[in-house]
Amino acid sequence: MIIAPSMLAANFSRIGSEALRAKKAGGDWLHLDIMDGNFVPNISFGPEMVRVIRKTVPKMFLDVHLMCLRPEILLEPFAKAGADLMTIHVELGAPVEGLIWKIKSLGCKVGLAVNPPTPIQMVEPFLKKIDLLLVMTVNPGFGGQSFIEECVPKIQKAAEWRRRLGFKWHLEVDGGINVARAAECARAGADTFVSGTALFGSGNLKRAVAKTRAATLAAAKLAK
Ligand code: DX5
Ligand code: ZN
């Protein structure tokens, strides 16, 4: 199981030490939400912030989630800043295929995200080409929203494809993930859990990461 604290919920005034804190707390990856004020109605941060995080945690896996209308202009800056994986949204339509190749050509792993209202079938043509499938469990744009229950069948469907067709990609969930929701998603087949508010707002980050991990492991075991 991979627990990926979302830095969107961290204290931006000391982002480097927050990244270090998330690492020391047992986070496996750091999830970095890039919002462009177009694809989503909010703006978060850019490559410079990613570069600062990369400097502070040189070996940490940086999972960059691009909620951006024109990722093509941002891929290179984020790759240079230290992204290990970049996720784009299937809702972008025709450009998706080319963006996947561009991300790979920059030496990064590639993720594909699907928003709550978008049918999971939209990602089917790309399943052979990705390293991670991100099933959004809130409408992207803001941290601290409530988990949308209707997304769970999409996780189940993706997990079924992965099992049946032998894919190796990570199945990630993002949005409103707390201990209980993480367990629910693990039961449905997710293996990678983004969590912002629940982790950083917990008062004890280390304990919150450990609890989330334990809950997902127990749920996955039960589901077998
Ligand atoms: C939502 C972002 C999420 C967000 C999750 O637009 O993609 O990654 O940071 O935060 P919480 O866990 O607060 O829902
Ligand atoms: Zn995200």
Short mmCIF file of C-alpha atoms and ligand atoms in Angstrom, two decimals, residues 6-9 31-35 40 65 67 89 134 136 138-147 174-178 194-199, ligand 1:
data_model
loop_
_atom_site.label_atom_id
_atom_site.label_comp_id
_atom_site.label_asym_id
_atom_site.label_seq_id
_atom_site.Cartn_x
_atom_site.Cartn_y
_atom_site.Cartn_z
CA SER A 6 -1.18 15.69 -0.28
CA MET A 7 0.97 18.77 0.21
CA LEU A 8 -2.02 20.95 -0.65
CA ALA A 9 -3.02 20.57 3.00
CA HIS A 31 1.19 14.04 -3.80
CA LEU A 32 1.51 17.48 -5.39
CA ASP A 33 -1.67 19.11 -6.70
CA ILE A 34 -1.16 21.54 -9.55
CA MET A 35 -4.22 23.71 -10.24
CA VAL A 40 -10.31 23.75 -11.97
CA HIS A 65 -1.28 15.69 -10.29
CA MET A 67 -5.36 19.64 -12.96
CA HIS A 89 -6.86 14.09 -16.85
CA LEU A 134 -6.30 7.91 -10.51
CA MET A 136 -10.96 11.02 -8.23
CA VAL A 138 -14.13 14.45 -5.16
CA ASN A 139 -14.51 17.01 -7.92
CA PRO A 140 -10.98 18.41 -8.12
CA GLY A 141 -10.11 21.95 -7.14
CA PHE A 142 -10.12 22.07 -3.38
CA GLY A 143 -8.88 20.06 -0.43
CA GLY A 144 -11.18 19.25 2.45
CA GLN A 145 -14.21 18.11 0.46
CA SER A 146 -16.38 15.09 1.26
CA PHE A 147 -15.75 11.74 -0.38
CA ASP A 174 -7.78 11.13 -4.20
CA GLY A 175 -10.27 13.32 -2.38
CA GLY A 176 -11.89 13.10 1.03
CA ILE A 177 -9.74 10.12 2.04
CA ASN A 178 -9.67 9.51 5.80
CA VAL A 194 -3.84 10.38 -1.40
CA SER A 195 -4.85 12.15 1.76
CA GLY A 196 -4.51 15.82 2.63
CA THR A 197 -6.83 17.26 5.24
CA ALA A 198 -7.23 14.02 7.21
CA LEU A 199 -3.46 13.55 7.57
C1 DX5 B 1 -8.40 17.78 -4.94
C2 DX5 B 1 -6.95 17.34 -4.91
C3 DX5 B 1 -6.61 16.44 -3.79
C4 DX5 B 1 -6.67 17.06 -2.44
C5 DX5 B 1 -7.07 16.00 -1.49
O1 DX5 B 1 -8.56 18.70 -5.95
O2 DX5 B 1 -6.65 16.65 -6.09
O3 DX5 B 1 -5.34 15.85 -3.97
O4 DX5 B 1 -5.45 17.63 -2.05
O5 DX5 B 1 -7.23 16.61 -0.29
P1 DX5 B 1 -8.23 16.07 0.83
O6 DX5 B 1 -7.61 14.83 1.36
O7 DX5 B 1 -8.24 17.20 1.77
O8 DX5 B 1 -9.55 15.82 0.17
#
